[in-house]
PDB file of C-alpha atoms and ligand atoms in Angstrom:
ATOM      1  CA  UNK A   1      67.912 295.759 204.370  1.00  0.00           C
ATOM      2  CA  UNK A   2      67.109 293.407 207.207  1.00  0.00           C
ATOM      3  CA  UNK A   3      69.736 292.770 209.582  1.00  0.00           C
ATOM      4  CA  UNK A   4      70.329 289.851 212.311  1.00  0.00           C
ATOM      5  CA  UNK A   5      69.772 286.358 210.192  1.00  0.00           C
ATOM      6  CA  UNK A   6      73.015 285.788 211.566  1.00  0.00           C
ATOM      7  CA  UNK A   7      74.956 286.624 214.473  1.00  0.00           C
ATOM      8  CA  UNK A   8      78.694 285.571 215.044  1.00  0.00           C
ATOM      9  CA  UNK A   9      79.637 285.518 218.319  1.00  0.00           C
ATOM     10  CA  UNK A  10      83.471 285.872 219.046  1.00  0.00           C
ATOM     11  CA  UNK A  11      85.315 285.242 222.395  1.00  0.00           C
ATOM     12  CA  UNK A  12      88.129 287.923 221.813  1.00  0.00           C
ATOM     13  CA  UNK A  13      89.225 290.248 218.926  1.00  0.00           C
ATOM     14  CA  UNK A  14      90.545 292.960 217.578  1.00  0.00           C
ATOM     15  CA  UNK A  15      88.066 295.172 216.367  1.00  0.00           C
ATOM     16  CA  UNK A  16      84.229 293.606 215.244  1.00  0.00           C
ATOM     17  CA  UNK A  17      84.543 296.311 212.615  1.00  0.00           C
ATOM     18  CA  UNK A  18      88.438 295.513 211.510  1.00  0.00           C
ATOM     19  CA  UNK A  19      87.012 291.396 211.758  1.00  0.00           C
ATOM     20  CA  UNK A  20      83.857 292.336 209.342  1.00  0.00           C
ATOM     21  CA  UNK A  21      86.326 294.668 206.998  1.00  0.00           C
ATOM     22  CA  UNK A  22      88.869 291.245 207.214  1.00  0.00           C
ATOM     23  CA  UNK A  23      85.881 288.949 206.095  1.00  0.00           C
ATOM     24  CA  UNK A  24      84.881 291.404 203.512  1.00  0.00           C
ATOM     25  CA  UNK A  25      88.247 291.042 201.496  1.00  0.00           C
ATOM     26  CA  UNK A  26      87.359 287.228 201.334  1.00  0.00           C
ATOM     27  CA  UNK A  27      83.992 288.386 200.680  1.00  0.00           C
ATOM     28  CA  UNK A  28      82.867 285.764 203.210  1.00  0.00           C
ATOM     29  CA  UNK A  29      80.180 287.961 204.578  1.00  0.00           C
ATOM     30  CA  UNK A  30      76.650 288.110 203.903  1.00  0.00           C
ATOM     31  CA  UNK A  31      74.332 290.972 204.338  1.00  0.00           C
ATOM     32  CA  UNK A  32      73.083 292.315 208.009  1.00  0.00           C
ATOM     33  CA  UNK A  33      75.549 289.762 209.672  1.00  0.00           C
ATOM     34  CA  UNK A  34      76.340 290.896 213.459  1.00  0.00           C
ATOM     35  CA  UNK A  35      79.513 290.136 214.646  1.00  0.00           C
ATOM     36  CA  UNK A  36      79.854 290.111 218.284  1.00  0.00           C
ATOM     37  CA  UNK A  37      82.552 290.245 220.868  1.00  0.00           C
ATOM     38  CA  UNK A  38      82.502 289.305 224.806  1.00  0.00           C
ATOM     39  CA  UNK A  39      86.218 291.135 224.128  1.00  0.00           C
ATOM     40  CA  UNK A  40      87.562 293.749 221.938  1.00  0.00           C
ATOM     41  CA  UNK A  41      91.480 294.300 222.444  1.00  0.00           C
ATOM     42  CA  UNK A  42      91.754 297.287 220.280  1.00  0.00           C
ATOM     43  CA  UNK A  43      88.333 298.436 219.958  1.00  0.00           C
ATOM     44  CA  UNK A  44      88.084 301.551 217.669  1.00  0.00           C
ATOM     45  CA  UNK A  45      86.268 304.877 218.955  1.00  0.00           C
ATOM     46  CA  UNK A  46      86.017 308.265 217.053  1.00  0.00           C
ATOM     47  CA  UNK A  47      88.730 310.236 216.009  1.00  0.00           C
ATOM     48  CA  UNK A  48      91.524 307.714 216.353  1.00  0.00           C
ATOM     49  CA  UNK A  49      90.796 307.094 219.728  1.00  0.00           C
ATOM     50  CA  UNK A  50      90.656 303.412 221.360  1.00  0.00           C
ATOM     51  CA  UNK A  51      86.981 302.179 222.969  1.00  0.00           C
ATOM     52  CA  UNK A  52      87.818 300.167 226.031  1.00  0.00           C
ATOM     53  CA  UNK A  53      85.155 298.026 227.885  1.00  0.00           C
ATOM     54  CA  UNK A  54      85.803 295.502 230.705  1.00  0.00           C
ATOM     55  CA  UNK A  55      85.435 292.197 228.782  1.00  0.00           C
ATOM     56  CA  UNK A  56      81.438 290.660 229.497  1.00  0.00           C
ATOM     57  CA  UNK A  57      80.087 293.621 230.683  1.00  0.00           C
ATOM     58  CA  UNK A  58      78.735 295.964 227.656  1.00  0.00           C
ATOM     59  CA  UNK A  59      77.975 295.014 223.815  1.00  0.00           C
ATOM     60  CA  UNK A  60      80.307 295.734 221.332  1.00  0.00           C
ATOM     61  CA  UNK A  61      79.169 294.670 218.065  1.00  0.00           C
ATOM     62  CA  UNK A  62      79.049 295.077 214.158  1.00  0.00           C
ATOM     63  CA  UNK A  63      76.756 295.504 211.829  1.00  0.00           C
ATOM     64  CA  UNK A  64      77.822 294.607 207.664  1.00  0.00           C
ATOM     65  CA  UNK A  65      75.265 296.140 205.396  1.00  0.00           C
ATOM     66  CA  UNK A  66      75.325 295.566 201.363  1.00  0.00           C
ATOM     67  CA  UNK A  67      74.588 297.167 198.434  1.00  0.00           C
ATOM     68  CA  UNK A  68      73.238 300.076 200.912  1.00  0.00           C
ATOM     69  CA  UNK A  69      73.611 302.449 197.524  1.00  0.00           C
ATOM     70  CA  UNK A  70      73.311 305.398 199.512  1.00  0.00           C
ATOM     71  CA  UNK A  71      75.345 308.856 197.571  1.00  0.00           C
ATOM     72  CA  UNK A  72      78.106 309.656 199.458  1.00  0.00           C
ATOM     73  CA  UNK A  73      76.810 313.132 200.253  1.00  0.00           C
ATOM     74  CA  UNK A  74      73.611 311.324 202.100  1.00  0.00           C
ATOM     75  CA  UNK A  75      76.259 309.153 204.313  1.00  0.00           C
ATOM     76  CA  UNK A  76      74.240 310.801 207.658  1.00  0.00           C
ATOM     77  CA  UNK A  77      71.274 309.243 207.187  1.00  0.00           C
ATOM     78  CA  UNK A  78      73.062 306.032 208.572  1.00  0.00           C
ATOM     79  CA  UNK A  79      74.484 307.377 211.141  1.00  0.00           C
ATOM     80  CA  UNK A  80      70.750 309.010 212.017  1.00  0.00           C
ATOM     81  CA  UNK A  81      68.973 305.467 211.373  1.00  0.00           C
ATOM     82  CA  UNK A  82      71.802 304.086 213.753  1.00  0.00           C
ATOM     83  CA  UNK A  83      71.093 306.822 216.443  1.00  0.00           C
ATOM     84  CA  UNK A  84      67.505 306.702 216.237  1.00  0.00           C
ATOM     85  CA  UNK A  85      67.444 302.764 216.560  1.00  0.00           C
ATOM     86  CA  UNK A  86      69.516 303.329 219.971  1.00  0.00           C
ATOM     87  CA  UNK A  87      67.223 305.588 221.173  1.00  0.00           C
ATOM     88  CA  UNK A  88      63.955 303.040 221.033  1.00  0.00           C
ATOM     89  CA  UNK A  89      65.731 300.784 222.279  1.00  0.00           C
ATOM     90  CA  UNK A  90      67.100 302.647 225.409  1.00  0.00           C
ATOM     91  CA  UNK A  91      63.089 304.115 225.605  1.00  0.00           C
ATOM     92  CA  UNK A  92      62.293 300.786 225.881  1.00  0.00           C
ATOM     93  CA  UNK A  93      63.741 300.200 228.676  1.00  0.00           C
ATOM     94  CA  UNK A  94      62.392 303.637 230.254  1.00  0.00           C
ATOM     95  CA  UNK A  95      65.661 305.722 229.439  1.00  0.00           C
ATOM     96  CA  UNK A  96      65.144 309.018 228.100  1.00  0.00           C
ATOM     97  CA  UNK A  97      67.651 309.277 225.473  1.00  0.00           C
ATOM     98  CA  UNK A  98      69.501 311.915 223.396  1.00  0.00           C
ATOM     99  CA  UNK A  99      71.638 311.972 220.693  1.00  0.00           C
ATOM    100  CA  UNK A 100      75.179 313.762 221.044  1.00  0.00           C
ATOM    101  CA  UNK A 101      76.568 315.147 217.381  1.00  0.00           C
ATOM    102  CA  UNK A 102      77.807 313.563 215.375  1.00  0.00           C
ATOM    103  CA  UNK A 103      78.269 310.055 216.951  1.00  0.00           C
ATOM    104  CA  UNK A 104      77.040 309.577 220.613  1.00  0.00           C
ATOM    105  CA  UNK A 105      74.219 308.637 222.610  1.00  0.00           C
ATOM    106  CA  UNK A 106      73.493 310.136 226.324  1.00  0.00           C
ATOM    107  CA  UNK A 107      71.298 309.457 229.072  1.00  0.00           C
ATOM    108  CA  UNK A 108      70.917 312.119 231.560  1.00  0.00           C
ATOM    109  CA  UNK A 109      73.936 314.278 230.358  1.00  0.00           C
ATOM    110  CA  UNK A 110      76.384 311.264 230.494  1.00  0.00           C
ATOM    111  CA  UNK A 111      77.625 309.030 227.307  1.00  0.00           C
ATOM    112  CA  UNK A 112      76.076 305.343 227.308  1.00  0.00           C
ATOM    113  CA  UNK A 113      76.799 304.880 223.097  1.00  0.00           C
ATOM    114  CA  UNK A 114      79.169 305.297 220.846  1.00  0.00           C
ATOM    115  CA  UNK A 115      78.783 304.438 216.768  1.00  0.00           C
ATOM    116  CA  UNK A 116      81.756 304.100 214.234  1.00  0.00           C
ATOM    117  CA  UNK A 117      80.627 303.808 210.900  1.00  0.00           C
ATOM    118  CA  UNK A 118      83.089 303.055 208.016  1.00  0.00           C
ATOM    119  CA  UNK A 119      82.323 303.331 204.481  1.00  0.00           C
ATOM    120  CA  UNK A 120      83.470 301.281 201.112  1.00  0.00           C
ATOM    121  CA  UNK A 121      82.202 303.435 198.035  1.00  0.00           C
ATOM    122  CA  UNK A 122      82.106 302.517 194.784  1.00  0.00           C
ATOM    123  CA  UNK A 123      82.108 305.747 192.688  1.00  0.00           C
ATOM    124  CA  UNK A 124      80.540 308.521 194.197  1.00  0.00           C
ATOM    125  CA  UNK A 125      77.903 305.959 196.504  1.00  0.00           C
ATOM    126  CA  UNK A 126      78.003 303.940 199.076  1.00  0.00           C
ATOM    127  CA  UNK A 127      77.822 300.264 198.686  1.00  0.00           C
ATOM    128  CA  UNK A 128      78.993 298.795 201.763  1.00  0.00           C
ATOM    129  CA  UNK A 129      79.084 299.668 205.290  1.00  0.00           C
ATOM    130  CA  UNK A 130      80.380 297.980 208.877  1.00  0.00           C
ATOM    131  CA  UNK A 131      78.324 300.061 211.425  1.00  0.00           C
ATOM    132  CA  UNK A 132      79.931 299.485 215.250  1.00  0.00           C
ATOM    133  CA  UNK A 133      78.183 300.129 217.991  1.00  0.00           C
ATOM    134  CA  UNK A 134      79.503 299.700 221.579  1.00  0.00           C
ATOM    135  CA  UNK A 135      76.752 300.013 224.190  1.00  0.00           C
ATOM    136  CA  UNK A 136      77.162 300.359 227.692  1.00  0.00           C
ATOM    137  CA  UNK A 137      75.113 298.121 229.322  1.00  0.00           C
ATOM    138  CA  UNK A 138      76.020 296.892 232.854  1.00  0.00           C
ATOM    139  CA  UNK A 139      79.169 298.271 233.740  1.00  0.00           C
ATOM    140  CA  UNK A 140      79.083 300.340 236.746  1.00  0.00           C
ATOM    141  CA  UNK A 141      82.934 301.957 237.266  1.00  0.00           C
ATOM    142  CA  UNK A 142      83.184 303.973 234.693  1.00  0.00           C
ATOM    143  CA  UNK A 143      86.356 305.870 236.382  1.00  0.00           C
ATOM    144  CA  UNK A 144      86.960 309.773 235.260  1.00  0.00           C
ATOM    145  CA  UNK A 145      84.783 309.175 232.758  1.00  0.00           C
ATOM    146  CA  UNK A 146      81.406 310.768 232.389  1.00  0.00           C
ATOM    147  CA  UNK A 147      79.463 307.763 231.186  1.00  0.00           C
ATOM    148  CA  UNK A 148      77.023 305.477 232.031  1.00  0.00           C
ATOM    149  CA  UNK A 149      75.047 302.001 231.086  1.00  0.00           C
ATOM    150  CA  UNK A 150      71.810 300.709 231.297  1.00  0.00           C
ATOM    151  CA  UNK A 151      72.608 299.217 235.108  1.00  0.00           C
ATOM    152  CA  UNK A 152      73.816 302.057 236.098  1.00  0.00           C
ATOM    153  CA  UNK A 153      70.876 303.753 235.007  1.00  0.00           C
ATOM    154  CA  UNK A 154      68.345 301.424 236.458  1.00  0.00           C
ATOM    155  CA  UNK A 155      70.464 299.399 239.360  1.00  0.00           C
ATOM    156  CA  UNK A 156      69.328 295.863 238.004  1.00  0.00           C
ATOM    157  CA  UNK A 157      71.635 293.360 235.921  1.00  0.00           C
ATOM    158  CA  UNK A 158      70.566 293.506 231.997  1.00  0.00           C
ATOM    159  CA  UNK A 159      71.693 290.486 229.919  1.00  0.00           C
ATOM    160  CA  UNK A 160      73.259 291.566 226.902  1.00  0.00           C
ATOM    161  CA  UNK A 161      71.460 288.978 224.468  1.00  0.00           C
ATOM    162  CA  UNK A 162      68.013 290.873 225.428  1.00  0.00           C
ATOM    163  CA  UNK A 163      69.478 294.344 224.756  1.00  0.00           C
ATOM    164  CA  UNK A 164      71.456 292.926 220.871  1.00  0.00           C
ATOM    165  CA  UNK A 165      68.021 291.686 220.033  1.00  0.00           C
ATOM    166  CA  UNK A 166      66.005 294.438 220.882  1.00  0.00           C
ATOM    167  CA  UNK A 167      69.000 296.344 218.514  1.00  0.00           C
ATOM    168  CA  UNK A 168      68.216 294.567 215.827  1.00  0.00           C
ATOM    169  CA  UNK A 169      64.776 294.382 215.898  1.00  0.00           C
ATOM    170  CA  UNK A 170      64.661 298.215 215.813  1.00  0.00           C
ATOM    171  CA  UNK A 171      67.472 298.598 213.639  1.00  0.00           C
ATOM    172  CA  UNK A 172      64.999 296.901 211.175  1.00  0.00           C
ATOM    173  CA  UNK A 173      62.132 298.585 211.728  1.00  0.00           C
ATOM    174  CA  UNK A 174      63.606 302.029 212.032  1.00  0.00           C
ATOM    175  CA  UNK A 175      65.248 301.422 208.685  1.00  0.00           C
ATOM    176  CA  UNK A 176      62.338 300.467 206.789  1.00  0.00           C
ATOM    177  CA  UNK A 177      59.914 303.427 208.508  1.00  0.00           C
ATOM    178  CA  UNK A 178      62.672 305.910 207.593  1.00  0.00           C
ATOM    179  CA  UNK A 179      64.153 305.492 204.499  1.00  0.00           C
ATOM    180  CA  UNK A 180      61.342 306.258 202.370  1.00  0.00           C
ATOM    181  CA  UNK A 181      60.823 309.173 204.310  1.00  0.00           C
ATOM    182  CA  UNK A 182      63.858 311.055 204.706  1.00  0.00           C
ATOM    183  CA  UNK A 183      62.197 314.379 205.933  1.00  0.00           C
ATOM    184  CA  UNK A 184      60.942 312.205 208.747  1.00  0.00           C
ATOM    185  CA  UNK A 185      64.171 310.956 209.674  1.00  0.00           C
ATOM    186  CA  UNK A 186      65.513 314.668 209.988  1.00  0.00           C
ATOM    187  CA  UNK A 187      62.709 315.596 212.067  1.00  0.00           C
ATOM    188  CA  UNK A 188      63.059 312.566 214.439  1.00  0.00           C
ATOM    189  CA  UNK A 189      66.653 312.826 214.603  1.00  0.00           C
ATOM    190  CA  UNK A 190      66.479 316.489 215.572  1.00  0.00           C
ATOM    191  CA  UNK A 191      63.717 316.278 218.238  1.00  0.00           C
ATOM    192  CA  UNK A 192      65.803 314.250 219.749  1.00  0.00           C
ATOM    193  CA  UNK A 193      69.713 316.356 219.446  1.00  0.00           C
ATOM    194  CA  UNK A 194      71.159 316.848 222.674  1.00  0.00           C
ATOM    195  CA  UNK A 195      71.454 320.678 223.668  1.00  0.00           C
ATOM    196  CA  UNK A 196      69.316 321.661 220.377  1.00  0.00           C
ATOM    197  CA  UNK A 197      68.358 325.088 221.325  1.00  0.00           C
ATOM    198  CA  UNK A 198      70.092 325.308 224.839  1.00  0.00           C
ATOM    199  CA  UNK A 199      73.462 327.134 224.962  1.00  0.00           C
ATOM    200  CA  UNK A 200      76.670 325.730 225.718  1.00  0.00           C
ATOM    201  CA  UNK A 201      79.957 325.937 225.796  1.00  0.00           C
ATOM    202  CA  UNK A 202      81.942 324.966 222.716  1.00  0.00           C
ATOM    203  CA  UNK A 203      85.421 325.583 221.057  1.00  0.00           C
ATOM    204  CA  UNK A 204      86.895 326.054 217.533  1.00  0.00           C
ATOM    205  CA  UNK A 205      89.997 327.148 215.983  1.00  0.00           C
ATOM    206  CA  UNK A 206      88.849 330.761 217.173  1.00  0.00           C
ATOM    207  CA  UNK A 207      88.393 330.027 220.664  1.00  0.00           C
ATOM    208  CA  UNK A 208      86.221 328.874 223.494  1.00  0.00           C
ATOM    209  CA  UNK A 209      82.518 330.553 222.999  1.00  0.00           C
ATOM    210  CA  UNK A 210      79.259 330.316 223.854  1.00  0.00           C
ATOM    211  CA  UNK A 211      76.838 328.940 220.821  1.00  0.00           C
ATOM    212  CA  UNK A 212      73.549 327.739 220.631  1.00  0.00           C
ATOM    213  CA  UNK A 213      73.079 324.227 218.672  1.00  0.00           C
ATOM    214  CA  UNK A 214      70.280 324.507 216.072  1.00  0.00           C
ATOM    215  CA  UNK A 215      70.733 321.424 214.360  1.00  0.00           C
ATOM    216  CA  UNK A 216      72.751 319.524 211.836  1.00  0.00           C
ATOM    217  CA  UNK A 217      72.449 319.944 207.922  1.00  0.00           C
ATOM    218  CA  UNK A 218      72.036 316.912 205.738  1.00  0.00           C
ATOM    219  CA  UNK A 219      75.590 317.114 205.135  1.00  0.00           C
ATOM    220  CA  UNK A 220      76.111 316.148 208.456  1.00  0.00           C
ATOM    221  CA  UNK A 221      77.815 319.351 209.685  1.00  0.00           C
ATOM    222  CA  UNK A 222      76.671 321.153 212.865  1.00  0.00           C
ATOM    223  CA  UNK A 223      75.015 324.362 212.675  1.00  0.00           C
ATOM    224  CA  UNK A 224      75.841 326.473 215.842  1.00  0.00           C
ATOM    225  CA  UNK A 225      75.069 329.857 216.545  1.00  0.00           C
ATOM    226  CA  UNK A 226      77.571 332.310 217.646  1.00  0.00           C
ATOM    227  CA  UNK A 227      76.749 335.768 218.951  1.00  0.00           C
ATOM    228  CA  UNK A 228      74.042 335.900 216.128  1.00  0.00           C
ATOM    229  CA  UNK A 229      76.320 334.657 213.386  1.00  0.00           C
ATOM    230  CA  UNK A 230      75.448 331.051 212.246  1.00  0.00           C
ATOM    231  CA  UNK A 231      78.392 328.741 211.390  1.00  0.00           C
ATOM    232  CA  UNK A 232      78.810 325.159 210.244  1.00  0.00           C
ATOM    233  CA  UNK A 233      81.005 322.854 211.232  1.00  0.00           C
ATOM    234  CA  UNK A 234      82.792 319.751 211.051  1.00  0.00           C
ATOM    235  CA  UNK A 235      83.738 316.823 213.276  1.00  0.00           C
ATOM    236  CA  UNK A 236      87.596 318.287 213.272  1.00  0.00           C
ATOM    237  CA  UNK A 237      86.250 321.445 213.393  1.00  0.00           C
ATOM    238  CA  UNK A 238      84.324 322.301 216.570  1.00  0.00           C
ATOM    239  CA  UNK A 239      84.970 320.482 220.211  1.00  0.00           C
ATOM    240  CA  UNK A 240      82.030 320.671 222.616  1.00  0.00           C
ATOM    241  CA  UNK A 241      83.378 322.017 226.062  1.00  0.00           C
ATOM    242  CA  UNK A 242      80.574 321.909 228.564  1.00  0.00           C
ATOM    243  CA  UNK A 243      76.603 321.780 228.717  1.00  0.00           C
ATOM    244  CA  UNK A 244      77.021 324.797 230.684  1.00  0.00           C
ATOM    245  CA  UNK A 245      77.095 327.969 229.313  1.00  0.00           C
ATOM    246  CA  UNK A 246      79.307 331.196 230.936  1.00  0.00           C
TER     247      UNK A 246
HETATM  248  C1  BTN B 301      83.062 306.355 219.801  1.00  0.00           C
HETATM  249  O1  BTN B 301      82.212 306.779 220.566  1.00  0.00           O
HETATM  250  O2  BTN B 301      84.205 306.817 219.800  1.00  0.00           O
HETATM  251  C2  BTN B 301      82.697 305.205 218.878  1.00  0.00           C
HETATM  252  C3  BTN B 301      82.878 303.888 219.564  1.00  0.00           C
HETATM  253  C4  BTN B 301      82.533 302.703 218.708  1.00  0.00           C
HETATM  254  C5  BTN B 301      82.930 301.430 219.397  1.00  0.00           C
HETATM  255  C6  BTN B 301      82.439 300.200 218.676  1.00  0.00           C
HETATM  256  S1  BTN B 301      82.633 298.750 219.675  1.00  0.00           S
HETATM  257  C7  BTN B 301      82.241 297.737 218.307  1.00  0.00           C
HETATM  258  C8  BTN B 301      82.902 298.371 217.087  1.00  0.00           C
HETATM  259  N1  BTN B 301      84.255 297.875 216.930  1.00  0.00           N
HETATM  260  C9  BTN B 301      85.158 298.838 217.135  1.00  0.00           C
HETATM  261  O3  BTN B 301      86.400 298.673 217.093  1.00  0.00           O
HETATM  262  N2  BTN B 301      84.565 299.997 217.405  1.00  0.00           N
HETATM  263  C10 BTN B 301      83.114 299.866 217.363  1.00  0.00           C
END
């Protein structure tokens, strides 16, 4: 499953996932190639929403994996290998790093990663996938936001070659340690859940409550406690509200 034999880098695009899924059709991709962008001009976040980055500053990137002939039902595990790879890499550089359901990263209660991972099945299992990652790396201004990057973090200039490398090499070795060893992967990813076990303030189609986060089933749905009553949930369903609870 090795990724990173060969990196494209591109000036200005789109999307680095819509440019791997537009390669794909011509099937002029091979495996574990990273696409790269100094610019994205429609970058794609979560939930239909745009990811903007001043152009230079942080990575945005794509990842095309083959024949990845994971079941449909197990589609979390990539997200979890994708998580868990950001996480060594930000502890490499001394961050302390958590992982924000379903599809963030934080460093000290502020958002430094985002993932978008899109899916082509065939049947009922997964045979290709274009993972993006944007990582913010040394942008400082970050507006109304509440995020962060790696400079912002640590004060000194990162270049962004160092920090794709260090992706991919523990992209690669946090696939092959975890996939044979799925229990391990759900214990990793878990020990490192932001506000697992700490209550918080969260909303769905009942209201705004308080609920304590106990983890995340294999399906990928949330499992939040609410006044002693557990419930699941997914991405549509719940909207985290504050890290404080009332
Ligand atoms: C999110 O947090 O909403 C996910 C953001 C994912 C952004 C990356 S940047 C590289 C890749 N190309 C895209 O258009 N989106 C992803």
């Amino acid at each position: 499953m090795e990724i990173g034999r060969k990196i494209i880098h591109l000036d200005s695009v789109d999307s680095t996932n819509n440019y791997v899924a537009k390669l794909l059709q011509g099937d002029e991709i091979d495996h574990g190639t990273v696409i790269l962008a100094s610019e994205q001009y429609a970058g794609k976040g979560q939930r239909s929403s745009e990811w903007v980055v001043k152009p230079g500053e942080n990575l945005t990137f794509s990842v095309f994996l083959d024949n990845v002939n994971v079941a449909v039902g197990k589609q979390f595990i990539l997200t979890q290998i994708v998580s868990l790879s950001l996480v060594a890499l930000l502890k490499k550089r001394n961050l302390k790093a958590e992982i924000k359901w379903p599809n963030d990263i934080f460093v000290n209660g502020k958002k430094i990663a985002g993932v978008l991972i899109e899916n082509q099945l065939r049947s009922t299992t997964i045979q290709r996938t274009i993972i993006g990652v944007g990582l913010n790396v040394n942008e400082i201004d970050f507006k109304n936001f509440t995020a962060t990057s790696i400079k912002n973090e640590q004060g000194a200039f990162v270049p962004l070659n160092d920090v794709l490398y260090s992706f991919i090499d523990l992209f690669n070795k946090t696939w092959s340690t975890f996939i044979s060893d799925l229990s391990l992967l759900d214990q990793q990813y878990h020990n490192n859940l932001y506000l697992r076990n700490v209550s918080a303030r969260y909303q769905d189609q009942l209201g705004v409550f308080n609920g304590l986060l106990l983890g995340v089933e294999p399906s990928g749905k949330l499992l939040i406690e609410r006044e002693g009553v557990l419930a699941s949930y997914d991405l549509k369903e719940i909207k985290f509200i504050s890290q404080n609870a009332l």
